PDB file of C-alpha atoms in Angstrom:
ATOM      1  CA  MET J 201      77.219 111.154 101.572  1.00 43.00           C
ATOM      2  CA  GLY J 202      80.617 111.481  99.820  1.00 47.00           C
ATOM      3  CA  ARG J 203      79.572 114.791  98.277  1.00 57.00           C
ATOM      4  CA  SER J 204      78.043 116.296 101.428  1.00 79.00           C
ATOM      5  CA  THR J 205      78.784 119.929 102.233  1.00 82.00           C
ATOM      6  CA  GLU J 206      77.446 119.522 105.771  1.00 90.00           C
ATOM      7  CA  TRP J 207      79.753 119.373 108.804  1.00 94.00           C
ATOM      8  CA  ILE J 208      78.799 116.120 110.571  1.00 94.00           C
ATOM      9  CA  PRO J 209      80.624 115.525 113.881  1.00 96.00           C
ATOM     10  CA  ALA J 210      78.858 112.156 114.278  1.00 96.00           C
ATOM     11  CA  LEU J 211      80.626 110.872 111.140  1.00 97.00           C
ATOM     12  CA  TRP J 212      84.006 111.638 112.727  1.00 98.00           C
ATOM     13  CA  LEU J 213      82.955 109.993 116.018  1.00 98.00           C
ATOM     14  CA  ASP J 214      81.625 106.879 114.272  1.00 97.00           C
ATOM     15  CA  VAL J 215      84.745 106.404 112.136  1.00 97.00           C
ATOM     16  CA  PHE J 216      87.003 107.126 115.150  1.00 97.00           C
ATOM     17  CA  ASN J 217      85.257 104.439 117.216  1.00 96.00           C
ATOM     18  CA  GLU J 218      85.202 101.967 114.332  1.00 96.00           C
ATOM     19  CA  LEU J 219      88.943 102.363 113.713  1.00 95.00           C
ATOM     20  CA  LEU J 220      89.706 102.252 117.423  1.00 93.00           C
ATOM     21  CA  TYR J 221      87.549  99.332 118.518  1.00 89.00           C
ATOM     22  CA  GLU J 222      86.900  97.262 115.392  1.00 89.00           C
ATOM     23  CA  ASP J 223      90.188  97.765 113.530  1.00 88.00           C
ATOM     24  CA  ASN J 224      92.328  98.011 116.717  1.00 86.00           C
ATOM     25  CA  GLN J 225      94.332 100.981 115.449  1.00 86.00           C
ATOM     26  CA  LEU J 226      95.519 101.717 119.004  1.00 87.00           C
ATOM     27  CA  ASP J 227      95.800  98.225 120.472  1.00 82.00           C
ATOM     28  CA  TYR J 228      97.237  99.155 123.879  1.00 88.00           C
ATOM     29  CA  ASP J 229      94.239  98.676 126.216  1.00 87.00           C
ATOM     30  CA  ASP J 230      94.006 102.422 126.848  1.00 92.00           C
ATOM     31  CA  GLN J 231      90.692 104.231 126.564  1.00 95.00           C
ATOM     32  CA  TRP J 232      90.613 106.955 123.856  1.00 97.00           C
ATOM     33  CA  THR J 233      87.950 109.586 123.211  1.00 97.00           C
ATOM     34  CA  LEU J 234      87.383 112.143 120.454  1.00 98.00           C
ATOM     35  CA  ASN J 235      86.021 115.587 121.340  1.00 98.00           C
ATOM     36  CA  PHE J 236      85.545 118.807 119.385  1.00 98.00           C
ATOM     37  CA  SER J 237      86.739 122.329 120.160  1.00 96.00           C
ATOM     38  CA  TYR J 238      85.939 125.059 117.682  1.00 95.00           C
ATOM     39  CA  SER J 239      88.351 127.556 119.246  1.00 93.00           C
ATOM     40  CA  GLN J 240      91.623 125.656 119.685  1.00 92.00           C
ATOM     41  CA  THR J 241      94.768 126.798 117.909  1.00 91.00           C
ATOM     42  CA  ASP J 242      97.985 125.035 116.949  1.00 91.00           C
ATOM     43  CA  THR J 243      99.838 126.665 119.854  1.00 91.00           C
ATOM     44  CA  VAL J 244     100.888 124.362 122.678  1.00 91.00           C
ATOM     45  CA  THR J 245     102.089 126.200 125.776  1.00 92.00           C
ATOM     46  CA  LYS J 246     105.046 125.027 127.827  1.00 94.00           C
ATOM     47  CA  GLU J 247     102.623 123.925 130.550  1.00 94.00           C
ATOM     48  CA  GLU J 248     100.495 121.966 128.040  1.00 94.00           C
ATOM     49  CA  ARG J 249     103.622 120.264 126.699  1.00 93.00           C
ATOM     50  CA  LYS J 250     104.524 119.244 130.260  1.00 94.00           C
ATOM     51  CA  ARG J 251     101.064 117.690 130.551  1.00 94.00           C
ATOM     52  CA  GLY J 252     101.720 115.675 127.393  1.00 94.00           C
ATOM     53  CA  TRP J 253      99.726 117.540 124.749  1.00 97.00           C
ATOM     54  CA  LYS J 254     100.793 117.213 121.102  1.00 96.00           C
ATOM     55  CA  VAL J 255      99.318 118.867 118.004  1.00 96.00           C
ATOM     56  CA  TYR J 256      98.892 117.561 114.471  1.00 95.00           C
ATOM     57  CA  ALA J 257      97.493 119.633 111.585  1.00 94.00           C
ATOM     58  CA  HIS J 258      96.047 117.572 108.742  1.00 94.00           C
ATOM     59  CA  CYS J 259      95.298 118.886 105.264  1.00 93.00           C
ATOM     60  CA  ALA J 260      92.083 117.289 103.995  1.00 94.00           C
ATOM     61  CA  ARG J 261      89.709 117.514 101.064  1.00 94.00           C
ATOM     62  CA  GLY J 262      86.248 118.847 101.798  1.00 95.00           C
ATOM     63  CA  LYS J 263      83.252 120.542 100.285  1.00 96.00           C
ATOM     64  CA  PHE J 264      81.583 123.747 101.450  1.00 96.00           C
ATOM     65  CA  GLN J 265      78.250 125.515 101.013  1.00 95.00           C
ATOM     66  CA  CYS J 266      77.604 129.192 101.697  1.00 95.00           C
ATOM     67  CA  ALA J 267      74.759 129.706 104.167  1.00 93.00           C
ATOM     68  CA  SER J 268      73.800 132.979 102.444  1.00 93.00           C
ATOM     69  CA  CYS J 269      73.861 132.333  98.688  1.00 94.00           C
ATOM     70  CA  ARG J 270      73.948 128.474  98.770  1.00 94.00           C
ATOM     71  CA  LYS J 271      76.992 128.382  96.433  1.00 94.00           C
ATOM     72  CA  THR J 272      79.079 125.213  96.876  1.00 94.00           C
ATOM     73  CA  TRP J 273      82.784 124.678  96.300  1.00 94.00           C
ATOM     74  CA  PRO J 274      85.316 121.896  96.849  1.00 94.00           C
ATOM     75  CA  SER J 275      88.672 122.419  98.521  1.00 92.00           C
ATOM     76  CA  ALA J 276      91.751 120.229  98.577  1.00 90.00           C
ATOM     77  CA  ARG J 277      93.221 122.320 101.414  1.00 90.00           C
ATOM     78  CA  VAL J 278      90.988 122.109 104.472  1.00 93.00           C
ATOM     79  CA  VAL J 279      92.914 122.204 107.745  1.00 94.00           C
ATOM     80  CA  VAL J 280      91.739 119.851 110.465  1.00 96.00           C
ATOM     81  CA  LEU J 281      93.641 120.365 113.715  1.00 96.00           C
ATOM     82  CA  PHE J 282      94.076 117.581 116.267  1.00 97.00           C
ATOM     83  CA  ARG J 283      95.367 117.975 119.821  1.00 97.00           C
ATOM     84  CA  TYR J 284      96.036 114.718 121.668  1.00 98.00           C
ATOM     85  CA  ARG J 285      97.605 113.192 124.755  1.00 97.00           C
ATOM     86  CA  LEU J 286      97.720 109.970 126.742  1.00 96.00           C
ATOM     87  CA  GLN J 287      97.624 110.240 130.517  1.00 94.00           C
ATOM     88  CA  ARG J 288      97.231 107.369 132.988  1.00 91.00           C
ATOM     89  CA  GLY J 289      95.593 105.000 130.519  1.00 91.00           C
ATOM     90  CA  ARG J 290      93.186 107.586 129.125  1.00 95.00           C
ATOM     91  CA  GLY J 291      93.755 109.147 125.744  1.00 96.00           C
ATOM     92  CA  THR J 292      92.084 112.312 124.530  1.00 97.00           C
ATOM     93  CA  VAL J 293      91.902 113.640 120.989  1.00 98.00           C
ATOM     94  CA  ILE J 294      90.439 117.113 120.503  1.00 98.00           C
ATOM     95  CA  MET J 295      89.627 118.095 116.950  1.00 98.00           C
ATOM     96  CA  ARG J 296      88.938 121.404 115.250  1.00 97.00           C
ATOM     97  CA  PRO J 297      87.881 121.732 111.625  1.00 97.00           C
ATOM     98  CA  PHE J 298      88.687 125.089 110.039  1.00 96.00           C
ATOM     99  CA  GLY J 299      86.261 126.822 107.718  1.00 95.00           C
ATOM    100  CA  GLN J 300      86.342 128.747 104.488  1.00 95.00           C
ATOM    101  CA  ALA J 301      84.428 131.822 103.359  1.00 95.00           C
ATOM    102  CA  CYS J 302      82.388 132.171 100.193  1.00 95.00           C
ATOM    103  CA  ARG J 303      84.196 134.225  97.555  1.00 92.00           C
ATOM    104  CA  ARG J 304      80.923 135.920  96.622  1.00 92.00           C
ATOM    105  CA  CYS J 305      79.500 136.756 100.080  1.00 91.00           C
ATOM    106  CA  GLN J 306      82.573 136.747 102.356  1.00 84.00           C
ATOM    107  CA  ASP J 307      80.332 136.938 105.423  1.00 84.00           C
ATOM    108  CA  GLY J 308      81.861 134.320 107.695  1.00 91.00           C
ATOM    109  CA  PHE J 309      83.589 130.978 107.657  1.00 95.00           C
ATOM    110  CA  GLU J 310      81.562 127.880 106.811  1.00 95.00           C
ATOM    111  CA  LEU J 311      82.528 124.434 108.085  1.00 96.00           C
ATOM    112  CA  GLY J 312      82.916 121.870 105.339  1.00 95.00           C
ATOM    113  CA  GLY J 313      81.668 118.378 104.774  1.00 97.00           C
ATOM    114  CA  PHE J 314      83.977 115.402 104.342  1.00 97.00           C
ATOM    115  CA  SER J 315      83.582 112.008 102.705  1.00 96.00           C
ATOM    116  CA  GLU J 316      83.851 108.946 104.909  1.00 96.00           C
ATOM    117  CA  ASN J 317      87.070 107.985 103.093  1.00 96.00           C
ATOM    118  CA  GLU J 318      88.586 111.402 103.840  1.00 96.00           C
ATOM    119  CA  VAL J 319      87.590 111.131 107.515  1.00 97.00           C
ATOM    120  CA  GLU J 320      89.147 107.673 107.725  1.00 97.00           C
ATOM    121  CA  HIS J 321      92.368 108.891 106.064  1.00 97.00           C
ATOM    122  CA  ALA J 322      92.667 111.831 108.496  1.00 97.00           C
ATOM    123  CA  LEU J 323      92.025 109.663 111.549  1.00 98.00           C
ATOM    124  CA  LEU J 324      94.480 106.985 110.409  1.00 97.00           C
ATOM    125  CA  ARG J 325      97.150 109.712 110.215  1.00 97.00           C
ATOM    126  CA  VAL J 326      96.237 110.866 113.743  1.00 97.00           C
ATOM    127  CA  PHE J 327      96.456 107.289 115.022  1.00 97.00           C
ATOM    128  CA  ALA J 328      99.898 106.963 113.378  1.00 96.00           C
ATOM    129  CA  LYS J 329     101.012 110.137 115.198  1.00 96.00           C
ATOM    130  CA  ILE J 330      99.593 108.805 118.475  1.00 96.00           C
ATOM    131  CA  ARG J 331     101.379 105.464 118.063  1.00 95.00           C
ATOM    132  CA  LYS J 332     104.629 107.333 117.362  1.00 95.00           C
ATOM    133  CA  ASN J 333     104.398 110.079 119.998  1.00 95.00           C
ATOM    134  CA  CYS J 334     102.521 108.293 122.803  1.00 94.00           C
ATOM    135  CA  TYR J 335     103.691 104.693 122.384  1.00 93.00           C
ATOM    136  CA  GLY J 336     107.109 105.109 120.732  1.00 92.00           C
ATOM    137  CA  GLU J 337     106.279 103.199 117.540  1.00 91.00           C
ATOM    138  CA  GLU J 338     107.896 104.060 114.242  1.00 84.00           C
ATOM    139  CA  ASP J 339     105.604 106.012 111.919  1.00 71.00           C
ATOM    140  CA  ASP J 340     105.654 103.871 108.752  1.00 67.00           C
ATOM    141  CA  ASP J 341     103.267 106.231 106.997  1.00 57.00           C
ATOM    142  CA  ASP J 342     105.182 109.382 107.793  1.00 51.00           C
ATOM    143  CA  ASP J 343     105.388 111.117 104.441  1.00 47.00           C
ATOM    144  CA  ASP J 344     104.701 108.354 101.954  1.00 40.00           C
ATOM    145  CA  ASP J 345     100.933 108.702 101.746  1.00 39.00           C
ATOM    146  CA  VAL J 346     100.963 112.508 101.825  1.00 38.00           C
ATOM    147  CA  SER J 347     102.712 112.857  98.497  1.00 33.00           C
ATOM    148  CA  SER J 348     100.711 110.081  96.859  1.00 33.00           C
ATOM    149  CA  THR J 349      97.322 111.454  97.901  1.00 39.00           C
ATOM    150  CA  GLU J 350      98.236 115.024  97.068  1.00 41.00           C
ATOM    151  CA  SER J 351      99.434 114.022  93.609  1.00 39.00           C
ATOM    152  CA  THR J 352      95.942 112.731  92.788  1.00 49.00           C
ATOM    153  CA  VAL J 353      94.332 116.055  93.695  1.00 50.00           C
ATOM    154  CA  VAL J 354      93.423 118.196  90.725  1.00 53.00           C
ATOM    155  CA  ARG J 355      93.561 121.831  91.745  1.00 54.00           C
ATOM    156  CA  THR J 356      91.414 123.947  89.493  1.00 57.00           C
ATOM    157  CA  ARG J 357      92.104 127.216  91.319  1.00 67.00           C
ATOM    158  CA  PRO J 358      94.806 128.449  93.638  1.00 72.00           C
ATOM    159  CA  HIS J 359      94.078 128.365  97.351  1.00 77.00           C
ATOM    160  CA  GLU J 360      92.699 131.747  98.437  1.00 84.00           C
ATOM    161  CA  GLU J 361      94.346 132.451 101.772  1.00 86.00           C
ATOM    162  CA  GLY J 362      92.045 135.381 102.586  1.00 87.00           C
ATOM    163  CA  LEU J 363      89.009 133.072 102.441  1.00 91.00           C
ATOM    164  CA  CYS J 364      90.608 130.329 104.554  1.00 92.00           C
ATOM    165  CA  GLU J 365      90.147 130.489 108.331  1.00 94.00           C
ATOM    166  CA  ALA J 366      93.309 128.474 109.008  1.00 93.00           C
ATOM    167  CA  CYS J 367      95.434 130.691 106.753  1.00 91.00           C
ATOM    168  CA  CYS J 368      94.022 133.799 108.446  1.00 90.00           C
ATOM    169  CA  MET J 369      95.197 132.323 111.776  1.00 90.00           C
ATOM    170  CA  GLY J 370      98.650 131.516 110.394  1.00 90.00           C
ATOM    171  CA  ILE J 371      98.170 127.747 110.388  1.00 86.00           C
ATOM    172  CA  CYS J 372      99.730 126.521 107.179  1.00 66.00           C
ATOM    173  CA  CYS J 373      98.290 123.553 105.305  1.00 69.00           C
ATOM    174  CA  VAL J 374     101.744 122.125 104.601  1.00 46.00           C
ATOM    175  CA  ASP J 375     100.812 118.873 106.298  1.00 40.00           C
ATOM    176  CA  ASP J 376     103.070 116.756 108.530  1.00 39.00           C
ATOM    177  CA  GLU J 377     105.933 119.210 108.988  1.00 41.00           C
ATOM    178  CA  ASP J 378     105.722 119.293 112.798  1.00 43.00           C
ATOM    179  CA  ASP J 379     105.058 116.087 114.704  1.00 44.00           C
ATOM    180  CA  ASP J 380     104.920 117.850 118.063  1.00 46.00           C
TER     181      ASP J 380
END
């Protein structure tokens, strides 16, 4: 499964629930849910901010497969956008994975597949942001793990912004710059 190119929402839901309920990552007796929205952006309106919404863009590693020519490619710069808030004991996390286009076909953005370890890493970062922004905890992880994980990534090609859905929408993959 670690090499899968298939977008599997159930993997994200399973890991989210495991971290939440078995590992007690948010041990505050609030109920949290993970949902998906394939159209959300990183913009939070003034009204949404008043209602408590925060946004976190995570830069993950994934693998893609073109639906037309079946070509596969890895990417160390896949943007996964999370929108979250806590309101009256109920927490909501809304996630959007961004796609990439095949260099050969360029006929649409494909959603990538992620390893279970990558999913866990992304969700642990979201939980750290939630603990900081919703519960007032210090974010121990803040930038330490970003530099260490990125230093292990071997980039064989430069990131092609024109083939990246997030780049085309102006959402940079420079992870963790904005905690709001």
